[in-house]
Amino acid sequence: MVVMSDGSVPEASRARRLKMATHATHERLDTAIMARRPFANRERYALFLEVQHRFHRDVDPLYRSAALGALLPDLAQRRRLGLVEQDLCDLGIATDPSGATPTSTMDDQIDVPSALGWLYVAEGSNLGASFLLKQAAKLGLSETFGARHLAAAPDGRALHWRGFVAAFDAVPLSHLQEEGAIAGARAAFMRVQALVSELLALPAAASAQEVDG
Ligand code: HEM
C-alpha cells in the first residue's frame, strides 16, 4: 500500500479497483481458455470466435447507447462486434443477424454503473489480445483475415486503453454505484466464463477437473 509523505493513502482509481476486484476471475478465465487450446487449429479457433461473438453481441447495445456515449466520448468507435462478424465470415461461418438487440429499447433500461463494469471488461480484453493475435498468426490469421477483432486500435493498445480509463475514471459515481460497477465487471467475466464452458468444448484428452480447477 502506498503511503504519501503526509501520511495519506491515495485512493486507487476506479479502473485499478476493478482490476483488483476481478484479478483472480481474470486469471481463472485466462487459464480456462488456454486449457481449451483455442489456437490448436482453425476449428478450435472458430469455437473461440463464437465465444467472442456472443460476448460482443451482449455488450454491443452499450457501445451504441447515447447515455453511455455522453460519459465515454469515443465509445461508439470502440465497437468490435462488426470485426468479430467479419472474422467469422473470413472463416466461412455464417452469423445469425437476428441476435442483435435493437437500440431503441435499450437506453432507458441501461443501469449505468453496471454497464460501466461490463465496458471495462470488454475494453480491457483488448489488452491481452496482443498475445492472442500472436497465437492466431500461427494459424495464418491476422488483423486483415480472421483475427481482425484482436487487432490493436490505430492509436495503439496502451494509448487506446489509457484513453478509455481516463474517461471511465472521471465518471462521477456514488459509493453504492461504485459497488455496482464492480458487480457489473464480475458479471461480465462470469458471462464470458459461461460462454467458454458452453461453446469452447474441452479437447478430447482433457478432463473438466483438470481445466476448470
Ligand atoms: C487467454 C486469454 C487471455 C489472456 C492471455 C489475457 C491476458 C491479459 C493481459 C496480459 C492483460 C494485461 C494485464 C496488465 O496490464 O496487467 C489483460 C488485461 C485484461 N484482460 Fe485479459 N487475457 C485473456 C482473456 C481475457 C478475456 C476473455 C477477458 C474478458 C472478456 C479479459 C479481460 C481483461 C481485462 C478487463 C483486462 C484489464 C485489466 C486492467 O489492467 O485493468 N481477458 N489480459
PDB file of C-alpha atoms in Angstrom, residues 84-174:
ATOM      1  CA  VAL A  84     -15.822 -10.379 -34.940  1.00  0.00           C
ATOM      2  CA  GLU A  85     -18.550 -10.924 -37.564  1.00  0.00           C
ATOM      3  CA  GLN A  86     -16.058 -10.218 -40.366  1.00  0.00           C
ATOM      4  CA  ASP A  87     -13.687 -12.759 -38.769  1.00  0.00           C
ATOM      5  CA  LEU A  88     -16.468 -15.371 -38.718  1.00  0.00           C
ATOM      6  CA  CYS A  89     -17.206 -14.560 -42.362  1.00  0.00           C
ATOM      7  CA  ASP A  90     -13.469 -14.917 -43.244  1.00  0.00           C
ATOM      8  CA  LEU A  91     -13.624 -18.436 -41.819  1.00  0.00           C
ATOM      9  CA  GLY A  92     -16.807 -19.182 -43.809  1.00  0.00           C
ATOM     10  CA  ILE A  93     -19.032 -19.216 -40.703  1.00  0.00           C
ATOM     11  CA  ALA A  94     -22.459 -17.619 -41.081  1.00  0.00           C
ATOM     12  CA  THR A  95     -23.624 -15.330 -38.268  1.00  0.00           C
ATOM     13  CA  ASP A  96     -27.285 -15.153 -37.306  1.00  0.00           C
ATOM     14  CA  PRO A  97     -28.211 -11.461 -37.624  1.00  0.00           C
ATOM     15  CA  SER A  98     -31.386 -11.918 -35.576  1.00  0.00           C
ATOM     16  CA  GLY A  99     -29.360 -11.922 -32.378  1.00  0.00           C
ATOM     17  CA  ALA A 100     -28.599  -8.186 -32.292  1.00  0.00           C
ATOM     18  CA  THR A 101     -30.570  -6.117 -29.746  1.00  0.00           C
ATOM     19  CA  PRO A 102     -32.406  -3.085 -31.214  1.00  0.00           C
ATOM     20  CA  THR A 103     -31.045   0.250 -29.856  1.00  0.00           C
ATOM     21  CA  SER A 104     -34.364   1.980 -29.238  1.00  0.00           C
ATOM     22  CA  THR A 105     -35.394  -0.289 -26.406  1.00  0.00           C
ATOM     23  CA  MET A 106     -32.069  -0.094 -24.602  1.00  0.00           C
ATOM     24  CA  ASP A 107     -31.055   3.326 -23.241  1.00  0.00           C
ATOM     25  CA  ASP A 108     -33.826   3.666 -20.695  1.00  0.00           C
ATOM     26  CA  GLN A 109     -33.086   0.155 -19.427  1.00  0.00           C
ATOM     27  CA  ILE A 110     -29.319   0.619 -19.010  1.00  0.00           C
ATOM     28  CA  ASP A 111     -28.021   0.608 -15.428  1.00  0.00           C
ATOM     29  CA  VAL A 112     -25.047   2.938 -15.943  1.00  0.00           C
ATOM     30  CA  PRO A 113     -22.780   1.701 -13.076  1.00  0.00           C
ATOM     31  CA  SER A 114     -23.215  -1.949 -14.098  1.00  0.00           C
ATOM     32  CA  ALA A 115     -22.779  -1.062 -17.783  1.00  0.00           C
ATOM     33  CA  LEU A 116     -19.500   0.694 -16.958  1.00  0.00           C
ATOM     34  CA  GLY A 117     -18.299  -2.557 -15.341  1.00  0.00           C
ATOM     35  CA  TRP A 118     -19.187  -4.540 -18.494  1.00  0.00           C
ATOM     36  CA  LEU A 119     -17.438  -1.985 -20.721  1.00  0.00           C
ATOM     37  CA  TYR A 120     -14.294  -2.133 -18.515  1.00  0.00           C
ATOM     38  CA  VAL A 121     -14.138  -5.900 -19.207  1.00  0.00           C
ATOM     39  CA  ALA A 122     -14.849  -5.602 -22.939  1.00  0.00           C
ATOM     40  CA  GLU A 123     -12.286  -2.817 -23.426  1.00  0.00           C
ATOM     41  CA  GLY A 124      -9.691  -4.411 -21.113  1.00  0.00           C
ATOM     42  CA  SER A 125      -9.914  -7.690 -23.012  1.00  0.00           C
ATOM     43  CA  ASN A 126      -8.189  -5.961 -25.914  1.00  0.00           C
ATOM     44  CA  LEU A 127      -5.023  -5.655 -23.796  1.00  0.00           C
ATOM     45  CA  GLY A 128      -4.449  -9.385 -23.671  1.00  0.00           C
ATOM     46  CA  ALA A 129      -5.390  -9.629 -27.347  1.00  0.00           C
ATOM     47  CA  SER A 130      -1.796  -8.786 -28.294  1.00  0.00           C
ATOM     48  CA  PHE A 131      -0.813 -12.242 -27.004  1.00  0.00           C
ATOM     49  CA  LEU A 132      -3.833 -13.902 -28.643  1.00  0.00           C
ATOM     50  CA  LEU A 133      -3.075 -12.279 -32.024  1.00  0.00           C
ATOM     51  CA  LYS A 134       0.418 -13.828 -31.996  1.00  0.00           C
ATOM     52  CA  GLN A 135      -1.166 -17.237 -31.388  1.00  0.00           C
ATOM     53  CA  ALA A 136      -3.689 -16.664 -34.181  1.00  0.00           C
ATOM     54  CA  ALA A 137      -0.840 -15.821 -36.577  1.00  0.00           C
ATOM     55  CA  LYS A 138       0.340 -19.439 -36.244  1.00  0.00           C
ATOM     56  CA  LEU A 139      -2.959 -20.412 -37.933  1.00  0.00           C
ATOM     57  CA  GLY A 140      -2.327 -17.965 -40.788  1.00  0.00           C
ATOM     58  CA  LEU A 141      -4.779 -15.459 -39.309  1.00  0.00           C
ATOM     59  CA  SER A 142      -4.145 -11.735 -38.942  1.00  0.00           C
ATOM     60  CA  GLU A 143      -5.585  -8.226 -38.432  1.00  0.00           C
ATOM     61  CA  THR A 144      -6.838  -8.407 -42.029  1.00  0.00           C
ATOM     62  CA  PHE A 145      -8.088 -12.015 -42.083  1.00  0.00           C
ATOM     63  CA  GLY A 146      -9.858 -13.928 -39.363  1.00  0.00           C
ATOM     64  CA  ALA A 147      -8.375 -12.113 -36.327  1.00  0.00           C
ATOM     65  CA  ARG A 148      -9.453  -8.518 -37.017  1.00  0.00           C
ATOM     66  CA  HIS A 149     -11.153  -8.226 -33.594  1.00  0.00           C
ATOM     67  CA  LEU A 150      -7.787  -8.930 -31.861  1.00  0.00           C
ATOM     68  CA  ALA A 151      -6.065  -6.046 -33.661  1.00  0.00           C
ATOM     69  CA  ALA A 152      -4.741  -3.010 -31.802  1.00  0.00           C
ATOM     70  CA  ALA A 153      -6.587   0.289 -32.343  1.00  0.00           C
ATOM     71  CA  PRO A 154      -4.805   2.764 -34.720  1.00  0.00           C
ATOM     72  CA  ASP A 155      -3.555   4.784 -31.726  1.00  0.00           C
ATOM     73  CA  GLY A 156      -2.001   1.645 -30.146  1.00  0.00           C
ATOM     74  CA  ARG A 157      -3.312  -0.718 -27.409  1.00  0.00           C
ATOM     75  CA  ALA A 158      -1.826   1.120 -24.424  1.00  0.00           C
ATOM     76  CA  LEU A 159      -2.875   4.630 -25.544  1.00  0.00           C
ATOM     77  CA  HIS A 160      -6.335   3.381 -26.563  1.00  0.00           C
ATOM     78  CA  TRP A 161      -6.738   1.741 -23.139  1.00  0.00           C
ATOM     79  CA  ARG A 162      -5.473   4.829 -21.281  1.00  0.00           C
ATOM     80  CA  GLY A 163      -7.953   6.961 -23.248  1.00  0.00           C
ATOM     81  CA  PHE A 164     -10.790   4.698 -22.112  1.00  0.00           C
ATOM     82  CA  VAL A 165      -9.552   4.578 -18.499  1.00  0.00           C
ATOM     83  CA  ALA A 166      -9.257   8.393 -18.288  1.00  0.00           C
ATOM     84  CA  ALA A 167     -12.933   8.886 -19.249  1.00  0.00           C
ATOM     85  CA  PHE A 168     -14.009   5.810 -17.231  1.00  0.00           C
ATOM     86  CA  ASP A 169     -12.331   7.050 -14.032  1.00  0.00           C
ATOM     87  CA  ALA A 170     -13.821  10.553 -14.486  1.00  0.00           C
ATOM     88  CA  VAL A 171     -17.481   9.438 -14.392  1.00  0.00           C
ATOM     89  CA  PRO A 172     -18.913  10.684 -11.062  1.00  0.00           C
ATOM     90  CA  LEU A 173     -20.429   7.735  -9.109  1.00  0.00           C
ATOM     91  CA  SER A 174     -21.729   7.406  -5.557  1.00  0.00           C
TER      92      SER A 174
END
